[in-house]
Amino acid sequence: MARDRTVLIWSTKDFSQKEHKSVRGNIEFDYATRVCWSPDGKAFIVHKALANAMEVYKVTKRPDGTLGNSQVALTFPQHNEVADILAMEVAVSGKFIMTCNNKNQLLIWSLKGDILETIDTRHGDTYSATLSPCGRFIATTGFTPDVKVWEVKFSKTSNFEGVKRAYDLTGHKAGIYNCSINSDSTRMVSVSKDVEYEKGQLVYLLHTGIYDKKDYPGKIKLSPDGRTVVIASMATLTFFSAITGDKLNTIEDIYAEPNSTSSSSTSLSSAVAVDASDTWGTPFPRCSASSTLFLCYSVIACLDFLVFGVVNDIVAGLLDIVAMVDAREAKSSCFFSVAGRHHSELENEAGIVCTLMVGWQDESFRLKWVTPKVEGNIKDAIFDPSNKLVLTLGDKHVRVFHNVAGYTATIQDLEQSQRKATNSTMRERITQQIKDAKKALENIKKVTNQKTK
């Protein structure tokens, strides 16, 4: 999914090929912020940004068995006009859909669009919600230093009974950014502001580790086999062994240009310049960090359509636009507005050209700026079901990496199992598995070394 109002469906079978084919789906007059598959793989659900509601798309198949077009099958009613959706997942049983928003509301939906129950997560600020692969538990994280685990209960006749608090996972000392659960729901991993990540089983803490991106929120994922942990922070992937807790390797600046020397972040004030060609009157003074009066203003965004009010998605990562004006220039009450237009001819192909109009009693000024090209951050990271690949989302392309750390963690796990083997047959079988894992690791290293030369 992307802000160009499209959803692309890829076949994982093509990942090892040079050509990667995709099927394109369109979202009319809107774009998706969340997407997930139905358990049977015949439909997918998106959360639409402007409508702030979920929509189900049915995927058809061509006569040759390949995926065809996607069509709208059902549109869910809007629950909260102002709340932003943090998570959206479908239970593997197909009995319910889970959503969680930034208003601390955890919602359980039926497949027909009815709300079965609404729960207050009681985190103060909720950061994430994760549905276990078994469809039984929901783990929520937030400002509080614990992971709250909820159990969704159904009767033997598949009637919804309610959501109950199962238990809490404790051990962190600060708010928890994110958590992840492995494929058989036996292990969970979490990452916190206290710069530690934890891996637990039920309510028992197994390992604690340190990661070095404490100043930035991290997305954490546990591989389906429960052997590898990856933390995505800014544009860096850090891999850990879930067996020993050791850091295995790091991939940095995955979205940086080959010869890029630009900073990963640029202040808004440094990108502002006076429109000298304008004839509105006195040139507006350049905005600077020394400005003392901060004016927050409403926005009119012309991104193929008009949206009135404060627009939170004009630039990715920029939630509020703030105009900085020297207090000495504010002689009386002022008015202000902004017009932004998508400018596809810019170098970054996603820039916004904005015009700021500020006026006082007898004066009015126009100021234009272009948002600078900024290196992207990782929005999400995903393990494939085979544990062999890691996919990242952040720029216009989905990046696919070999999970080299996963092979190392597999060898560590097998070596521990070998020492605990109770008979020679089991020991021989594990020994052969270790040899196969080491051979696969060497082959992957050869492939990656050839690609980097």
XYZ file of C-alpha atoms in Angstrom:
453
model
C 0.000 0.000 0.000
C 1.155 3.565 -0.618
C -0.086 7.131 -0.696
C -0.567 6.953 -4.459
C -3.904 5.212 -3.717
C -2.684 1.784 -4.775
C -2.236 -1.646 -3.238
C 0.303 -3.972 -4.864
C 0.049 -7.742 -4.375
C 3.294 -9.688 -4.773
C 3.960 -13.408 -4.982
C 6.646 -14.534 -2.543
C 7.583 -17.291 -4.990
C 9.101 -14.621 -7.245
C 11.437 -13.197 -4.590
C 14.311 -15.381 -5.768
C 13.755 -14.344 -9.400
C 15.127 -11.273 -11.148
C 11.672 -10.141 -12.250
C 9.071 -9.470 -9.573
C 5.528 -9.266 -10.882
C 2.709 -7.637 -8.954
C -1.036 -7.136 -9.195
C -2.238 -3.579 -8.739
C -5.374 -2.589 -6.850
C -6.790 0.925 -6.605
C -8.432 2.706 -3.678
C -10.735 5.380 -5.011
C -10.443 8.911 -3.609
C -8.368 7.713 -0.642
C -5.261 5.781 0.380
C -4.553 2.986 2.854
C -2.660 3.298 6.119
C -3.058 -0.368 7.201
C -3.539 -3.585 5.279
C -3.913 -7.252 6.235
C -4.964 -10.504 4.569
C -7.999 -12.594 5.408
C -7.113 -16.072 6.779
C -8.132 -17.796 3.527
C -6.123 -15.372 1.377
C -9.149 -14.551 -0.787
C -9.556 -10.985 0.458
C -7.622 -8.200 2.126
C -8.696 -5.402 4.437
C -7.425 -1.828 4.321
C -7.898 1.107 6.632
C -8.590 4.236 4.592
C -6.909 7.414 5.787
C -9.426 10.092 4.882
C -12.581 8.084 5.507
C -10.974 6.704 8.697
C -12.765 3.410 8.140
C -12.011 -0.163 7.090
C -12.853 -1.621 3.706
C -12.757 -5.234 2.508
C -11.513 -6.052 -1.004
C -12.166 -9.421 -2.609
C -9.351 -10.731 -4.817
C -10.400 -12.616 -7.933
C -8.415 -15.270 -9.791
C -7.724 -15.576 -13.478
C -8.386 -18.821 -15.396
C -4.673 -19.711 -15.145
C -4.833 -19.517 -11.337
C -2.941 -16.247 -10.935
C -4.330 -13.321 -8.965
C -6.670 -10.977 -10.774
C -8.377 -7.714 -9.922
C -9.568 -6.652 -6.480
C -13.085 -5.352 -5.866
C -14.735 -3.710 -2.867
C -16.829 -6.268 -0.984
C -17.729 -4.427 2.231
C -17.166 -1.017 3.811
C -17.160 -0.837 7.600
C -18.830 2.060 9.432
C -16.590 4.765 10.856
C -16.082 4.315 14.589
C -14.188 7.436 15.606
C -13.788 10.463 13.363
C -10.560 11.756 14.924
C -8.795 8.646 16.278
C -5.809 7.278 14.324
C -5.620 3.516 13.853
C -2.433 1.990 15.308
C -3.087 -1.667 14.486
C -5.474 -3.807 12.452
C -5.401 -7.610 12.219
C -7.750 -10.503 11.435
C -7.882 -13.591 13.656
C -6.687 -16.791 11.996
C -10.029 -18.351 12.920
C -11.826 -15.689 10.898
C -14.134 -14.951 13.826
C -13.170 -11.332 14.453
C -11.077 -8.328 13.442
C -8.965 -6.424 15.965
C -8.246 -2.702 15.738
C -6.601 -0.339 18.188
C -6.427 3.452 18.023
C -4.460 6.238 19.700
C -7.399 7.014 21.990
C -6.596 3.862 24.014
C -9.514 2.000 22.458
C -9.122 -1.687 21.607
C -12.020 -2.796 19.407
C -13.249 -6.250 18.448
C -15.270 -6.316 15.213
C -17.382 -9.005 13.614
C -16.731 -9.767 9.953
C -19.975 -7.963 9.116
C -18.741 -4.668 10.559
C -20.433 -4.785 13.970
C -18.467 -3.802 17.088
C -18.503 -6.715 19.531
C -16.629 -4.993 22.347
C -14.582 -1.878 23.122
C -11.848 -2.009 25.780
C -9.818 0.762 27.386
C -6.185 -0.367 27.222
C -5.278 1.833 30.236
C -1.796 2.594 28.918
C -2.112 6.375 29.137
C -0.859 6.478 25.542
C -1.153 3.301 23.489
C 1.740 2.623 21.086
C 0.912 -0.764 19.542
C -1.396 -3.779 19.543
C -0.538 -7.268 18.290
C -2.847 -10.223 17.683
C -1.289 -13.618 18.368
C -1.097 -16.025 15.397
C -3.403 -18.441 17.235
C -6.060 -15.718 17.407
C -6.542 -16.125 21.142
C -4.498 -13.292 22.645
C -4.002 -9.577 21.998
C -0.914 -7.822 23.386
C -0.986 -4.031 23.811
C 1.874 -1.683 24.706
C 2.122 1.977 25.576
C 3.354 4.537 28.063
C 3.149 2.062 30.962
C 6.181 -0.250 31.430
C 4.251 -3.491 30.952
C 2.741 -5.489 28.102
C -0.943 -6.091 28.719
C -2.182 -9.390 27.308
C -5.904 -9.822 26.644
C -7.775 -13.041 25.863
C -10.619 -13.069 23.337
C -13.146 -15.702 24.407
C -15.674 -17.580 22.294
C -18.060 -20.326 23.370
C -18.005 -23.855 21.987
C -20.731 -22.784 19.587
C -18.499 -19.898 18.348
C -20.532 -17.205 20.097
C -18.531 -14.207 21.293
C -18.279 -14.095 25.102
C -15.977 -11.141 25.697
C -12.405 -9.938 26.160
C -10.724 -10.598 29.494
C -7.365 -9.509 30.894
C -5.098 -12.567 30.774
C -1.849 -11.349 32.368
C 0.853 -8.676 32.216
C 4.451 -9.029 31.069
C 6.652 -6.938 33.325
C 10.370 -6.170 33.482
C 10.748 -2.937 31.524
C 11.354 0.358 33.299
C 9.794 2.718 30.743
C 7.128 2.831 28.049
C 7.148 -0.022 25.539
C 7.273 0.854 21.852
C 6.285 -2.434 20.297
C 5.963 -6.195 20.780
C 5.851 -9.286 18.591
C 4.746 -12.926 18.951
C 6.171 -15.992 17.206
C 4.157 -18.324 14.964
C 3.030 -20.828 17.620
C 2.303 -18.113 20.228
C 4.803 -19.546 22.718
C 7.209 -16.592 22.823
C 6.864 -12.834 22.844
C 9.413 -10.053 22.434
C 9.124 -6.362 23.345
C 11.238 -3.223 22.932
C 11.151 -0.259 25.291
C 12.380 3.276 25.889
C 14.681 1.843 28.559
C 16.875 0.611 25.668
C 16.306 -3.048 26.420
C 14.455 -5.728 24.549
C 12.936 -8.745 26.251
C 11.950 -12.196 25.099
C 9.442 -14.020 27.260
C 7.466 -17.229 27.488
C 4.123 -16.905 29.243
C 4.931 -14.656 32.204
C 8.574 -15.749 32.552
C 11.414 -13.516 31.371
C 13.958 -15.471 29.333
C 16.444 -12.904 28.004
C 17.202 -9.199 28.210
C 19.384 -7.310 25.726
C 20.467 -3.773 24.838
C 20.045 -1.906 21.558
C 21.733 1.403 20.752
C 18.892 3.455 19.227
C 17.373 4.630 22.493
C 16.423 8.071 21.163
C 14.115 6.715 18.462
C 11.033 4.463 18.673
C 11.769 0.956 17.474
C 9.681 -1.647 15.666
C 10.465 -5.113 16.965
C 9.717 -8.426 15.257
C 10.206 -12.008 16.384
C 10.781 -14.545 13.628
C 8.110 -17.246 13.179
C 10.457 -19.907 14.572
C 11.212 -17.715 17.613
C 14.976 -17.781 17.069
C 15.684 -14.297 15.691
C 14.757 -10.804 16.850
C 15.032 -7.755 14.600
C 14.609 -4.147 15.719
C 13.923 -1.521 13.063
C 14.840 1.985 14.203
C 15.154 4.941 11.818
C 16.778 3.378 8.714
C 18.688 0.655 10.580
C 17.957 -3.039 11.133
C 19.588 -4.669 14.164
C 19.452 -8.454 14.485
C 19.661 -10.360 17.771
C 19.738 -14.020 18.671
C 16.649 -14.966 20.662
C 18.611 -17.978 21.902
C 21.489 -16.122 23.591
C 20.355 -12.482 23.502
C 23.524 -11.432 21.631
C 23.543 -8.894 18.801
C 24.411 -10.705 15.578
C 24.596 -8.054 12.863
C 23.373 -4.617 11.793
C 22.269 -3.180 8.444
C 22.519 0.607 8.517
C 21.103 3.375 6.307
C 19.198 1.015 4.062
C 17.422 3.909 2.320
C 20.488 6.109 1.817
C 21.607 6.946 -1.704
C 24.963 5.435 -2.780
C 26.787 8.800 -2.696
C 24.379 10.650 -0.440
C 25.878 13.040 2.060
C 22.638 14.672 3.129
C 21.530 14.630 6.718
C 18.786 12.222 7.759
C 16.666 15.088 8.982
C 16.227 18.705 7.973
C 14.516 21.402 9.997
C 11.493 23.104 8.486
C 12.929 26.570 9.038
C 16.031 25.826 6.974
C 13.834 24.950 3.982
C 11.903 28.223 4.014
C 12.698 30.966 1.482
C 11.054 34.259 0.605
C 9.184 34.430 -2.696
C 10.946 37.516 -4.095
C 8.897 37.528 -7.292
C 5.675 38.089 -5.412
C 4.228 41.605 -5.385
C 2.082 41.375 -2.301
C 4.087 43.950 -0.388
C 6.910 43.971 2.101
C 9.089 40.851 1.887
C 8.412 38.500 4.758
C 11.417 37.987 7.092
C 13.176 34.634 6.887
C 12.047 32.213 9.585
C 14.791 31.303 12.016
C 15.313 29.349 15.192
C 15.488 32.635 17.124
C 11.841 33.387 16.402
C 9.862 33.786 19.564
C 6.235 33.612 18.494
C 4.903 30.263 17.296
C 1.715 30.293 15.265
C -0.052 27.015 14.529
C -2.354 27.407 11.589
C -4.962 25.460 9.704
C -4.083 23.908 6.391
C -5.744 23.645 3.022
C -4.052 20.795 1.153
C -4.537 20.421 -2.584
C -3.380 16.824 -3.065
C -5.687 16.162 -6.038
C -8.534 17.113 -3.715
C -9.282 19.685 -1.002
C -9.245 18.875 2.672
C -10.161 21.588 5.161
C -8.804 21.711 8.692
C -5.509 20.497 10.077
C -3.966 17.928 7.748
C -1.700 15.462 9.478
C -0.447 13.646 6.403
C 0.904 16.403 4.126
C 4.454 15.179 4.618
C 5.288 11.758 6.042
C 6.453 12.181 9.603
C 5.401 15.850 9.804
C 2.263 15.897 11.922
C 1.903 19.600 12.574
C 3.192 22.584 10.619
C 4.353 25.467 12.769
C 5.062 28.975 11.469
C 7.716 30.878 13.374
C 7.284 34.638 13.308
C 9.292 37.239 15.200
C 7.117 38.604 18.004
C 8.241 42.131 17.216
C 6.410 41.991 13.869
C 3.068 41.043 15.468
C 1.502 44.477 16.002
C -2.087 43.229 16.225
C -4.275 40.225 15.587
C -3.208 38.216 12.560
C -4.673 35.744 10.072
C -2.882 32.897 8.410
C -3.464 29.950 6.084
C -1.491 27.497 3.988
C -1.990 26.012 0.548
C -0.052 22.890 -0.366
C 0.075 21.177 -3.768
C 1.616 17.885 -4.760
C 4.571 18.624 -7.030
C 5.607 15.519 -8.994
C 8.406 17.320 -10.856
C 10.514 17.791 -7.747
C 13.649 15.744 -7.306
C 12.165 13.710 -4.453
C 8.935 13.172 -6.467
C 6.916 13.478 -3.271
C 7.630 17.021 -2.221
C 5.080 19.591 -1.214
C 5.203 23.191 -2.429
C 3.482 25.292 0.223
C 2.537 28.950 0.360
C 2.123 30.684 3.701
C 0.031 33.837 3.806
C 0.333 35.860 6.996
C -1.367 39.210 7.460
C -1.889 41.940 9.988
C -4.083 45.063 9.863
C -2.489 46.807 6.906
C 0.082 44.285 5.694
C 0.042 40.853 4.127
C 2.930 38.650 3.068
C 3.421 35.490 1.067
C 6.087 32.919 1.816
C 6.831 29.803 -0.194
C 8.866 26.757 0.670
C 9.546 23.323 -0.729
C 9.901 20.407 1.628
C 13.465 19.074 1.396
C 14.391 15.604 0.319
C 14.689 13.582 3.512
C 16.094 10.094 3.915
C 13.283 7.678 4.798
C 12.828 5.689 7.967
C 11.608 2.122 8.271
C 7.844 2.039 8.758
C 7.637 -1.699 9.353
C 9.647 -4.912 9.108
C 8.302 -8.386 8.346
C 9.727 -11.915 8.451
C 8.552 -14.288 5.752
C 6.969 -17.552 7.028
C 10.100 -19.562 6.185
C 12.314 -17.300 8.386
C 14.738 -16.878 5.468
C 13.883 -13.305 4.451
C 13.224 -9.944 6.107
C 11.148 -7.317 4.295
C 11.171 -3.608 5.143
C 8.710 -0.861 4.244
C 9.729 2.771 4.164
C 10.395 4.255 0.740
C 8.794 3.581 -2.635
C 10.190 0.045 -2.794
C 9.867 -3.005 -0.557
C 13.409 -4.026 0.415
C 14.051 -7.779 0.821
C 17.049 -8.998 2.855
C 18.429 -12.449 3.542
C 17.988 -13.328 7.216
C 21.641 -14.241 7.726
C 21.295 -13.819 11.479
C 18.496 -16.396 11.435
C 20.870 -19.120 10.264
C 23.319 -18.249 13.049
C 20.541 -18.330 15.660
C 19.333 -21.669 14.281
C 22.815 -23.138 14.702
C 22.972 -21.819 18.280
C 19.607 -23.392 19.094
C 20.537 -26.730 17.551
C 23.869 -26.826 19.398
C 22.047 -26.320 22.695
C 19.614 -29.100 21.776
C 22.519 -31.352 20.834
C 24.030 -31.016 24.302
C 20.683 -31.942 25.849
C 20.068 -34.941 23.576
C 19.273 -38.081 25.575
C 20.143 -40.732 22.972
C 22.510 -41.227 20.058
C 19.782 -41.228 17.390
C 18.558 -37.793 18.418
C 22.128 -36.527 18.667
C 22.958 -37.736 15.146
C 19.827 -36.141 13.700
C 20.623 -32.793 15.338
C 24.238 -33.030 14.163
C 23.045 -33.417 10.580
C 20.698 -30.431 11.013
C 23.636 -28.349 12.251
C 25.691 -29.317 9.189
C 22.813 -28.398 6.877
C 22.335 -25.038 8.627
C 26.054 -24.209 8.403
C 26.119 -25.144 4.718
C 23.090 -22.948 4.041
C 24.752 -20.088 5.932
C 27.902 -20.375 3.825
C 25.860 -20.386 0.616
C 23.967 -17.259 1.687
C 27.230 -15.487 2.549
C 28.631 -16.335 -0.890
C 25.532 -14.945 -2.598
C 25.539 -11.727 -0.572
C 29.286 -11.226 -1.091
C 28.867 -11.563 -4.865
C 26.059 -8.981 -4.912
C 28.082 -6.444 -2.938
C 31.142 -6.641 -5.193
